[in-house]
mmCIF file of C-alpha atoms in Angstrom:
data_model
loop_
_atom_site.group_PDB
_atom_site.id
_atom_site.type_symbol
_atom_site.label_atom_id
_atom_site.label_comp_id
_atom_site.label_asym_id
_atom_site.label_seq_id
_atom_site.Cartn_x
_atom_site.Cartn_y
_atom_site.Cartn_z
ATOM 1 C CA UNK H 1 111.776 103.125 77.668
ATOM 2 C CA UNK H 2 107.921 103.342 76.903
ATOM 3 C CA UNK H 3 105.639 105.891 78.671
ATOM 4 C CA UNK H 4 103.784 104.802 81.454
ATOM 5 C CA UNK H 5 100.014 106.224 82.619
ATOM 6 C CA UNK H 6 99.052 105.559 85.890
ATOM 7 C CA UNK H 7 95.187 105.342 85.334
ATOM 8 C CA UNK H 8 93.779 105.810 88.704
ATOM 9 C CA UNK H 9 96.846 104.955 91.356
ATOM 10 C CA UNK H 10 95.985 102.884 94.328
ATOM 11 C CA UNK H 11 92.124 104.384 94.807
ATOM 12 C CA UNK H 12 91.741 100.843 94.940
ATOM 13 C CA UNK H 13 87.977 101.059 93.887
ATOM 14 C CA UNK H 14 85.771 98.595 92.262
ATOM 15 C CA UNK H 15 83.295 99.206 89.916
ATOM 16 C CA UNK H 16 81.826 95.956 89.020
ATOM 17 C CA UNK H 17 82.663 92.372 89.762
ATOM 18 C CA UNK H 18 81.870 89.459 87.503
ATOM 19 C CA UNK H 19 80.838 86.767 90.399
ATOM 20 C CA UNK H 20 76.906 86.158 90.754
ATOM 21 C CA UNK H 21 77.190 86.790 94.649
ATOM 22 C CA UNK H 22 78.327 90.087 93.887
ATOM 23 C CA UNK H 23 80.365 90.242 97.426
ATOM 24 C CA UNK H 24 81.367 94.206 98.302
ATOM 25 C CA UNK H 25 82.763 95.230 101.290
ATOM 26 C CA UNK H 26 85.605 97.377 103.160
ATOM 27 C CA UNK H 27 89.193 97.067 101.230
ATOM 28 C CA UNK H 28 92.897 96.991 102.820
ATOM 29 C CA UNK H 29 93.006 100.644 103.176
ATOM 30 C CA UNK H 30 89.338 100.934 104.321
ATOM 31 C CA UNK H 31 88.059 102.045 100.396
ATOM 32 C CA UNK H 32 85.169 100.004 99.045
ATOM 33 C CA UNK H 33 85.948 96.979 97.459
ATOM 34 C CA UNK H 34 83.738 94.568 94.452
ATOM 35 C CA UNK H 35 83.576 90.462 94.275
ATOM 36 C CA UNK H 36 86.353 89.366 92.559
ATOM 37 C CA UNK H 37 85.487 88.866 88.635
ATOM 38 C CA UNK H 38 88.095 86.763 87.080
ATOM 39 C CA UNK H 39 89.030 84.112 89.668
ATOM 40 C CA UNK H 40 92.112 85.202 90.386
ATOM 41 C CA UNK H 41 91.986 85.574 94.420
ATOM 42 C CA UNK H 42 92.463 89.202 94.707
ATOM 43 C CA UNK H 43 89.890 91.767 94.960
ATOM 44 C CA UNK H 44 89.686 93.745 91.894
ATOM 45 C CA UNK H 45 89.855 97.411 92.204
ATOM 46 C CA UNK H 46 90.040 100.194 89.788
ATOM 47 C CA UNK H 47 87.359 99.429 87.201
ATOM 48 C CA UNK H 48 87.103 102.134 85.648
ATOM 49 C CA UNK H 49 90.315 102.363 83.410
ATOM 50 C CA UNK H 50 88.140 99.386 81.306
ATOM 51 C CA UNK H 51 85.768 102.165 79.962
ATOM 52 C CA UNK H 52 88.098 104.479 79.379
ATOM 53 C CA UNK H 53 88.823 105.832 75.371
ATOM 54 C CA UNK H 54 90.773 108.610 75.771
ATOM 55 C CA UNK H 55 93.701 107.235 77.833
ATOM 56 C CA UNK H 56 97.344 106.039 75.462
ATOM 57 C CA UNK H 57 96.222 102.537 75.776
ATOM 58 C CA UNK H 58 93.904 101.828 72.553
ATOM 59 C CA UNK H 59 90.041 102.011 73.049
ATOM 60 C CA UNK H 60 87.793 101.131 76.191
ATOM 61 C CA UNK H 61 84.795 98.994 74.769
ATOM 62 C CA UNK H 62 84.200 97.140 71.674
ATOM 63 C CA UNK H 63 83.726 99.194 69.089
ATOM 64 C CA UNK H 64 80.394 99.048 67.287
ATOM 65 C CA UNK H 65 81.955 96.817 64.233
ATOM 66 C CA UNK H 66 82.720 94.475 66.541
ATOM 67 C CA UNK H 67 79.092 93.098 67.066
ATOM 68 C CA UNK H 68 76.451 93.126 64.429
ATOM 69 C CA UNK H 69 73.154 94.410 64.659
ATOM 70 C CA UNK H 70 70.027 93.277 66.324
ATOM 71 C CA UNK H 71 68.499 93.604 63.323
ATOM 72 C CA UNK H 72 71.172 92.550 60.703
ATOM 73 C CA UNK H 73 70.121 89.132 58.303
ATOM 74 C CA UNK H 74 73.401 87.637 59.518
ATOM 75 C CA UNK H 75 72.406 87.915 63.391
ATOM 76 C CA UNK H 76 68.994 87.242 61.928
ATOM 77 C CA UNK H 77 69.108 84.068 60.514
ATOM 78 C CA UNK H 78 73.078 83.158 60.673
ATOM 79 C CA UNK H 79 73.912 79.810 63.627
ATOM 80 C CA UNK H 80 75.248 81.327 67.018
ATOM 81 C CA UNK H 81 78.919 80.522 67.225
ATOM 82 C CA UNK H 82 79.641 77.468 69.991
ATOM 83 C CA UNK H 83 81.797 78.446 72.626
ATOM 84 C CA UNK H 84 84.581 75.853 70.950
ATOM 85 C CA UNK H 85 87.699 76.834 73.005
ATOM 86 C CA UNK H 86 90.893 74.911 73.968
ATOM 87 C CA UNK H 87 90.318 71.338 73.124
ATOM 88 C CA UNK H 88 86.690 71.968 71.345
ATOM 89 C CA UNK H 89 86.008 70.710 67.983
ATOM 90 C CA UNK H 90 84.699 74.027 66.720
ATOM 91 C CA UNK H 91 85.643 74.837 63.092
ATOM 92 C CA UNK H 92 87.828 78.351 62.860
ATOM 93 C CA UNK H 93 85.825 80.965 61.766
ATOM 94 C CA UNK H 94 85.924 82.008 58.347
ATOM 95 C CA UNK H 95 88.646 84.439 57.790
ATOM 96 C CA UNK H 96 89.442 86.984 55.681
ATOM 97 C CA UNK H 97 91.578 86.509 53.037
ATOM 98 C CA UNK H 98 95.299 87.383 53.730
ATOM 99 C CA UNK H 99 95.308 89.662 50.874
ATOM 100 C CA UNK H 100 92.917 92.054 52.838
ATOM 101 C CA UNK H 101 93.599 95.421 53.146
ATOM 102 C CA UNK H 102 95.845 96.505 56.068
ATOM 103 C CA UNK H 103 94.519 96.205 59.584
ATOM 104 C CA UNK H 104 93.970 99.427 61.744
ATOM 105 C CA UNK H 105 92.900 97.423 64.594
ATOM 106 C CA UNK H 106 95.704 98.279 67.941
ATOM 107 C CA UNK H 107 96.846 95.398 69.661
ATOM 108 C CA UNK H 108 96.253 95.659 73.299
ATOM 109 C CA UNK H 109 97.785 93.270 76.234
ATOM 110 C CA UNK H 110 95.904 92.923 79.755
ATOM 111 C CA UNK H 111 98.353 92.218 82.604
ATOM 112 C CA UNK H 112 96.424 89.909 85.844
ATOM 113 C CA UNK H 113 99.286 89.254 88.153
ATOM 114 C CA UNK H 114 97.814 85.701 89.578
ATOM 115 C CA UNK H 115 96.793 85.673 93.101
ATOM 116 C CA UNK H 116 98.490 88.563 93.958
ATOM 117 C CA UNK H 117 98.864 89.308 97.335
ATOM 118 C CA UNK H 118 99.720 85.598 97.679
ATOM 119 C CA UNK H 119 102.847 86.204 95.699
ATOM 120 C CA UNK H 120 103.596 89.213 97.976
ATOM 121 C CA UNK H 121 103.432 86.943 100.822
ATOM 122 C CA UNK H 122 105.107 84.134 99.351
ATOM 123 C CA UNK H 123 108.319 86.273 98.707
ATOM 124 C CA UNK H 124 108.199 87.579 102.000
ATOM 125 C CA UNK H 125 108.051 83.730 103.469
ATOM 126 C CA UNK H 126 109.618 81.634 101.114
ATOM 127 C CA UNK H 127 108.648 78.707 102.779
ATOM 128 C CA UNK H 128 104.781 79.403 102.027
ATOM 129 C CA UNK H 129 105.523 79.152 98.660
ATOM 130 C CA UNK H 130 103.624 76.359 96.564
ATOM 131 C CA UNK H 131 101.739 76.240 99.850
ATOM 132 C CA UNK H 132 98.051 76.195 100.307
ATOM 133 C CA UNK H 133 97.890 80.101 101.485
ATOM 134 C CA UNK H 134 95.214 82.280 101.985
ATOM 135 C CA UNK H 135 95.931 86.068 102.957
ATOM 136 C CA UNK H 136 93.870 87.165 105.958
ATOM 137 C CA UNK H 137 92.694 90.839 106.786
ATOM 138 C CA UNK H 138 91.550 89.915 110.869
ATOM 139 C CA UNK H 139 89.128 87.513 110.265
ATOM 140 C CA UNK H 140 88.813 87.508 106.954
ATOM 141 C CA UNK H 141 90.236 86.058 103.363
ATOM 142 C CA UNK H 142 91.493 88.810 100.848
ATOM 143 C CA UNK H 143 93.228 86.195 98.429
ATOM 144 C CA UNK H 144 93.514 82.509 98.024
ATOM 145 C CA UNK H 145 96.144 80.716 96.427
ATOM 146 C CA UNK H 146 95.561 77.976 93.148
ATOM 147 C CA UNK H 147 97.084 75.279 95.713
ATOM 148 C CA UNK H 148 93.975 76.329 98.518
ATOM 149 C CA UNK H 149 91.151 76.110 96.162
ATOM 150 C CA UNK H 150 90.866 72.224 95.691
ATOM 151 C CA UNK H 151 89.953 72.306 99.231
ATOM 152 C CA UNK H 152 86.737 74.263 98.479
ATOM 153 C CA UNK H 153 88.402 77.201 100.150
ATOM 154 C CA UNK H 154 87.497 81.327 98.692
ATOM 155 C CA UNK H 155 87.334 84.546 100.032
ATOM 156 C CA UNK H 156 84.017 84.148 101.394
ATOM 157 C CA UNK H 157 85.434 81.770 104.028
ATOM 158 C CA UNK H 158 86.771 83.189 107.220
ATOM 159 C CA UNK H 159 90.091 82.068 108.713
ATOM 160 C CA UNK H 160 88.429 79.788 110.675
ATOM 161 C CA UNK H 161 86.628 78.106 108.105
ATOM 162 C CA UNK H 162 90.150 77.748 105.769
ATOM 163 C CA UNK H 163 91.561 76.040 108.416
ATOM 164 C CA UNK H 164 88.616 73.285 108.958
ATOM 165 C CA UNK H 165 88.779 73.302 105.153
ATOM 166 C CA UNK H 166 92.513 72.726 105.234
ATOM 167 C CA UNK H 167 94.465 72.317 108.512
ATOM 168 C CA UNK H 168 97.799 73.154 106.773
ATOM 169 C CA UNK H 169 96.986 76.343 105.252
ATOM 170 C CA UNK H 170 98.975 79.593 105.656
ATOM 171 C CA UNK H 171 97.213 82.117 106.706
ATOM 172 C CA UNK H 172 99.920 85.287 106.826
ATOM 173 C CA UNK H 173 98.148 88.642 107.879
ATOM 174 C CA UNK H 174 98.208 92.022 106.058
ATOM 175 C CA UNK H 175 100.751 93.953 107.890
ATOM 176 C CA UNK H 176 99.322 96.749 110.348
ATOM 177 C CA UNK H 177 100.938 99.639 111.665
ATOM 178 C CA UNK H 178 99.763 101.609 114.652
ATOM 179 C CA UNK H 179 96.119 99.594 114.618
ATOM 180 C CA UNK H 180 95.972 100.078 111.172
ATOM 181 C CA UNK H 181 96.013 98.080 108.404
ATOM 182 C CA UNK H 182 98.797 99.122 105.394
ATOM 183 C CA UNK H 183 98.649 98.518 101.994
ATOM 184 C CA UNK H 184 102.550 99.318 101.240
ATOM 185 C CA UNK H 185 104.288 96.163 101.006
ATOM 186 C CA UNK H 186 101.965 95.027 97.781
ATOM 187 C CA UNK H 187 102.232 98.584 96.510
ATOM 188 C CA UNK H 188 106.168 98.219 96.677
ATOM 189 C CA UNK H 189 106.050 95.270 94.981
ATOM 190 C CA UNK H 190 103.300 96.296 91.866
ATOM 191 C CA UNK H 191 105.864 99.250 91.625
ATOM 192 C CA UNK H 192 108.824 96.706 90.870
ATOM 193 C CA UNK H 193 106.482 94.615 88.937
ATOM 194 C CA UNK H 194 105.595 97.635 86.654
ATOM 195 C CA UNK H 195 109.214 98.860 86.180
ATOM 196 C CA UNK H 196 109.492 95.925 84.367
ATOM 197 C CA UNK H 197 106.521 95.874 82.046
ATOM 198 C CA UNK H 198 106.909 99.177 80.914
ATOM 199 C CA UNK H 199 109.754 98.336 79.305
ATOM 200 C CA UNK H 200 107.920 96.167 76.455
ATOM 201 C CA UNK H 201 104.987 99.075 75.606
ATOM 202 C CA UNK H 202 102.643 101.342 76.796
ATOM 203 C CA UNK H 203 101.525 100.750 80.168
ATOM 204 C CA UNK H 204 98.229 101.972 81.669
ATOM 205 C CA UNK H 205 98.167 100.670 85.142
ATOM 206 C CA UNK H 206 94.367 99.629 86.196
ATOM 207 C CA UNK H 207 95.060 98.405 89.421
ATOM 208 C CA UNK H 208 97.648 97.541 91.971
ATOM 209 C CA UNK H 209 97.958 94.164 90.568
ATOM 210 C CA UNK H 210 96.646 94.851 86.542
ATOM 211 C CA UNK H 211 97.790 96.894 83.841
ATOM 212 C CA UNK H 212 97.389 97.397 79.943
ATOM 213 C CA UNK H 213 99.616 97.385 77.156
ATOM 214 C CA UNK H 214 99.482 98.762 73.953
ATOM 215 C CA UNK H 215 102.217 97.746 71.684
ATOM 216 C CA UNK H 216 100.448 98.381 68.678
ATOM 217 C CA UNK H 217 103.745 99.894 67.350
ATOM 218 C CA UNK H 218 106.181 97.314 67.588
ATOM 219 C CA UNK H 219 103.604 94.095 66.708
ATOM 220 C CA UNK H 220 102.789 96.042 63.284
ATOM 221 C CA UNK H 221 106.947 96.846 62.869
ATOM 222 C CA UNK H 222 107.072 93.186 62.958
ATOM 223 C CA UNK H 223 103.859 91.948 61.218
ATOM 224 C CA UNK H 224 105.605 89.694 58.674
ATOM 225 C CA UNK H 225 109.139 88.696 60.717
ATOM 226 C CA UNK H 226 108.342 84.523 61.289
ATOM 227 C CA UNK H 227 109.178 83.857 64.234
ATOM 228 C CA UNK H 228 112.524 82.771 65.864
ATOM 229 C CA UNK H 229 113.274 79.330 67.376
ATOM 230 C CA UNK H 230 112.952 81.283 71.061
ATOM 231 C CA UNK H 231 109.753 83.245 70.761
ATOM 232 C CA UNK H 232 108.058 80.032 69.111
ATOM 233 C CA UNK H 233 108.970 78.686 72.047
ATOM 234 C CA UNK H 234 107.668 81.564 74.257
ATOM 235 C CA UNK H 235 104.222 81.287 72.347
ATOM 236 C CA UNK H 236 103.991 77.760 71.595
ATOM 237 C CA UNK H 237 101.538 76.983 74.490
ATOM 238 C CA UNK H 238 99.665 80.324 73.762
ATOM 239 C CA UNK H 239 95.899 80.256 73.868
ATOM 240 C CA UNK H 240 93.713 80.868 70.711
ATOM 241 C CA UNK H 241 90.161 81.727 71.184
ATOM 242 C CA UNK H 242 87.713 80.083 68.831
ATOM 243 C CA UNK H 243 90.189 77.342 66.771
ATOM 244 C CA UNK H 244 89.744 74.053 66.958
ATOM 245 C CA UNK H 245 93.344 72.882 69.061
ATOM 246 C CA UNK H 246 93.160 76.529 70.611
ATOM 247 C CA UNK H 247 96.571 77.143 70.479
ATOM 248 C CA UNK H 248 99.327 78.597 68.726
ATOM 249 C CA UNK H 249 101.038 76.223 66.485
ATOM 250 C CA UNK H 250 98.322 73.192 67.004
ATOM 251 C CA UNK H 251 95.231 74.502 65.239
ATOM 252 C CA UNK H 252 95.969 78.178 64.764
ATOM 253 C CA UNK H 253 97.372 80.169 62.244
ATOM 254 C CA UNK H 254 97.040 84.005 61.699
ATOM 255 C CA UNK H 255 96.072 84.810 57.962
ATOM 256 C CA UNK H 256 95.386 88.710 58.305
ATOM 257 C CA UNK H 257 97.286 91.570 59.199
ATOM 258 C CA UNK H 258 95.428 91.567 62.399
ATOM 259 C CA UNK H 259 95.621 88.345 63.613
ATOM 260 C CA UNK H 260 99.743 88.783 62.533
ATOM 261 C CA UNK H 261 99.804 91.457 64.555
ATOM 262 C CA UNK H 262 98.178 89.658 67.890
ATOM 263 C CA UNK H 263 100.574 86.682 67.119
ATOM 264 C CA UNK H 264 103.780 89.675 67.310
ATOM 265 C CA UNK H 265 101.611 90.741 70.651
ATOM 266 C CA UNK H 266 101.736 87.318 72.036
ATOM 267 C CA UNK H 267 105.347 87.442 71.530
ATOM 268 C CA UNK H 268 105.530 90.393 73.340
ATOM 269 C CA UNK H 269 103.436 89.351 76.083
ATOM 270 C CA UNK H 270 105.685 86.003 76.655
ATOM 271 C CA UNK H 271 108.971 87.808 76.854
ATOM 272 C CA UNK H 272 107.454 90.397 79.734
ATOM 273 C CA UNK H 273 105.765 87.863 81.480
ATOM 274 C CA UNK H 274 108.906 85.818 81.534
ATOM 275 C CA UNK H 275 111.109 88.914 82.504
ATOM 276 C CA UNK H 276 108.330 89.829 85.137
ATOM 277 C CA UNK H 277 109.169 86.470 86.597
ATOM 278 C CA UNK H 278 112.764 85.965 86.527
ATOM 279 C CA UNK H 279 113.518 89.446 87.326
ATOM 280 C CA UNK H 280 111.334 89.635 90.450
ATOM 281 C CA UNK H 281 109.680 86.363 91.147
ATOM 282 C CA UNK H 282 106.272 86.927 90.130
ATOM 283 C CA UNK H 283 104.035 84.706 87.707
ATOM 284 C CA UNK H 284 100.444 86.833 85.770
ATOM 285 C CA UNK H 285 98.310 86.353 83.082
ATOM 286 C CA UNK H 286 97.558 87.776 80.164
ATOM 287 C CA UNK H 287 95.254 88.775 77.191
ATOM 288 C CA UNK H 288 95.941 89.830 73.883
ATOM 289 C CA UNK H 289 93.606 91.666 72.049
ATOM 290 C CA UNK H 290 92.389 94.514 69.587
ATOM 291 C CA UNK H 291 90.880 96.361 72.803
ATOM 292 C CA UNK H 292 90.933 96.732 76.189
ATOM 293 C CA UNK H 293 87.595 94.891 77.490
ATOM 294 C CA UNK H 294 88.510 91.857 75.128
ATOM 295 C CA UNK H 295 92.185 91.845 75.992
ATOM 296 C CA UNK H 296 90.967 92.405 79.918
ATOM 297 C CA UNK H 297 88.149 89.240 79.218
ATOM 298 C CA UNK H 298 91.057 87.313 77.874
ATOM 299 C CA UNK H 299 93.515 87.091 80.573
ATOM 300 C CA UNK H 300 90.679 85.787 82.912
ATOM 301 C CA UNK H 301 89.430 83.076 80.267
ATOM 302 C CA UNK H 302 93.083 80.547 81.582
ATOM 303 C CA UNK H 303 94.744 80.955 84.383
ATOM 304 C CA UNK H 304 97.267 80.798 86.564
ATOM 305 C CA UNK H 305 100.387 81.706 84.234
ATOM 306 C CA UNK H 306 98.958 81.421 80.875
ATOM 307 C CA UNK H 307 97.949 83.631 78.538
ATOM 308 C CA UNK H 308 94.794 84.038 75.595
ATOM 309 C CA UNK H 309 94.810 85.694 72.190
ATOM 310 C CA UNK H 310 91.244 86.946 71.390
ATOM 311 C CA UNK H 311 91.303 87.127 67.722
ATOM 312 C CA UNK H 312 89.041 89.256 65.114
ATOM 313 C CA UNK H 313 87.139 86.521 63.916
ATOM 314 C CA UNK H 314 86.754 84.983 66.846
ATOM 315 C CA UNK H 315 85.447 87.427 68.932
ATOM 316 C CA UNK H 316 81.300 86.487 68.704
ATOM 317 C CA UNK H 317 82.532 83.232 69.705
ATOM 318 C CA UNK H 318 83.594 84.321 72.719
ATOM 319 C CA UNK H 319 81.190 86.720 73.875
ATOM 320 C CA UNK H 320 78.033 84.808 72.356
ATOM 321 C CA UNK H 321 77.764 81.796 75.087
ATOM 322 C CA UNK H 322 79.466 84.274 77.877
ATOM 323 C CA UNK H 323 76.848 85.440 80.529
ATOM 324 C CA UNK H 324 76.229 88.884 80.475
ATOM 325 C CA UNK H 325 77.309 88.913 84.396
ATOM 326 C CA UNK H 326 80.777 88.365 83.403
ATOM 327 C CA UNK H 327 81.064 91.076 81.201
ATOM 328 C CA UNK H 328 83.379 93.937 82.869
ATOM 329 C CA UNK H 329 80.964 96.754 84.705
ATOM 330 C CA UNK H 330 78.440 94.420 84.265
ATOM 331 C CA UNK H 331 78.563 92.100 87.237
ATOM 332 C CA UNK H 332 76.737 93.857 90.257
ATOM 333 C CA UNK H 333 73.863 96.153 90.337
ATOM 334 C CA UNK H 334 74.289 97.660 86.551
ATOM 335 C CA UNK H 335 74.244 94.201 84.947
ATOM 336 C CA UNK H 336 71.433 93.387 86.780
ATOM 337 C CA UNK H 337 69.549 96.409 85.732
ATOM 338 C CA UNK H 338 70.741 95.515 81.781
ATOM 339 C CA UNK H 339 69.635 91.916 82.120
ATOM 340 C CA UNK H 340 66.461 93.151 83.529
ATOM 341 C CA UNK H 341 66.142 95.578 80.470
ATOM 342 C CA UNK H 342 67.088 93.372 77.857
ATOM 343 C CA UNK H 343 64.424 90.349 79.172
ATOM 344 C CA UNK H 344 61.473 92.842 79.612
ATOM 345 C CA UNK H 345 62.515 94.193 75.811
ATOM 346 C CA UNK H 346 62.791 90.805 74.656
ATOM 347 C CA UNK H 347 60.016 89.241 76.425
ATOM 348 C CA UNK H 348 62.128 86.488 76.933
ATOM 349 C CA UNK H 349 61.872 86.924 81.173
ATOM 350 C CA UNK H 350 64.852 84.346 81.185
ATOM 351 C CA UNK H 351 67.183 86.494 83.482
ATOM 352 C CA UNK H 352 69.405 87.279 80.598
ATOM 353 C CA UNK H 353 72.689 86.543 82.259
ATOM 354 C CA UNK H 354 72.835 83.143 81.510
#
């Protein structure tokens, strides 16, 4: 079994959300709480495991190579990369020659159980399940469920409003003992949830329904295995970044060590998310990536139950057309405060967040 680093524990404290309306507020346990910033219907918590470089899951931010400079002739004069994506007709990226020398880069997987506290509820009450739900703190939404949404319904509705919105929508209440509201039946359950991912790397839990993992070690151990006819299977429908197709097997290929070394993640990444499911009913997301803010990006970009390689040479292509809002940290106050910076620096005054 893999050691496991429990970042911050259940603080449950938000440093940044990646929604415009930047929505903060009191949490389940009475902490402060952020806007959700990946659209998964949970309040995110915990933020600041993304930063972190000293922890045993790989680097925090991008490291400097990863962007060129300001001043470089390539960011100079060279096109901006579209944002191409699943179905795009973007080009790939040139790519380095698969003779290149070995890659150092880690490969790093971002865990976003989908709609968490949803799933709590839905194992509690099987017969939610599939359900437009939407779990209610009193009055108000803490997490909506994929099948809610397409009636216009979020977390900045009240219960009220959910069920104008949608007269057949569940609306289960966090559980509350002595006038107060608990937190422990989702805790039990990201407990269970992380017993199992632990066993496929590293884990660095982030949050009570996120966590990283590095597994660095075994994707290199297996850089040049092809795959079998099961994980191809696992991966087939794995998301590429950047690649015209945008998916594993139908437009992408890995060429380098690196990108080898994200496809092994990927594998990786299938077989937990598949154990997390069949082993104790829950469906996440995930990102696969050479860090933690890209691998964390990543698992947001398609959801629910998918999952998103970010590779190398593909990583200006996903951050160039990306507002700066949605960058992790960078969604409240702070990115606000960059954008600001960056427009009076520039001159541009075009509210730099896209």
């Amino acid at each position: 079994m893999n050691g496991r680093c429990e970042y911050v524990g259940d603080s449950d404290l938000g440093l940044g959300g990646g929604d415009d309306s930047d929505v903060s507020g009191s949490g389940l346990d009475g902490n402060a709480f952020h806007d959700d910033d990946d659209d998964d219907g949970n309040v995110d918590h915990d933020w600041t495991s993304i930063a972190d470089t000293s922890g045993p899951v790989g680097s925090g931010l991008l490291e400097a190579s990863t962007v060129p400079s300001l001043s470089s002739p390539a960011h100079a004069t060279g096109p901006i990369p579209s944002a191409g994506g699943i179905g795009g007709t973007q080009q790939p990226p040139t790519q380095r020659s698969s003779a290149s020398t070995p890659s150092d880069d880690r490969v790093i997987i971002h865990v976003d159980l989908d709609a968490f506290y949803v799933q709590v509820e839905w194992a509690r009450h099987p017969e939610m399940r599939n359900q437009p739900t939407a779990v209610a703190q009193w009055d108000s939404l803490l997490a909506v469920s994929y099948e809610a949404r397409p009636f216009g319904i979020s977390r900045m509705d009240t219960v009220a409003d959910a069920k104008k919105k949608c007269p057949g929508i569940h609306t289960p209440n966090v559980d509350v003992v002595d006038g107060k509201v608990t937190l422990e039946a989702y805790r039990k359950a990201s407990r269970d949830i992380l017993a199992v991912m632990e066993r496929f790397g590293t884990l660095e839990k982030a949050s009570v329904d996120e966590a990283y993992l590095d597994v660095t070690k075994e994707a290199r151990s297996r850089r040049h295995e092809p795959l079998g006819e099961v994980d191809a299977a696992l991966v087939a429908g794995t998301n590429v970044i950047g690649f015209s197709g945008g998916q594993v097997q139908a437009g992408w290929a890995p060429l380098t060590d690196a990108d080898r070394d994200l496809l092994q993640g990927s594998v990786i990444a299938a077989r937990m998310r598949e154990a997390v499911w069949t082993e104790v009913g829950y469906r996440c997301s995930a990102g696969i990536s050479k860090n933690k803010l890209l691998a964390k990006m990543a698992s947001a970009k398609h959801k629910p139950n998918q999952q998103t390689i970010v590779p190398a040479t593909a990583v200006l292509t996903f951050l160039m057309p990306m507002p700066l809002r949605k960058v992790p940290l960078l969604g409240g106050k702070l990115g606000r405060e960059v954008i600001a910076a960056l427009d009076a620096w520039t001159g541009s005054g075009g509210g730099g967040g896209g």
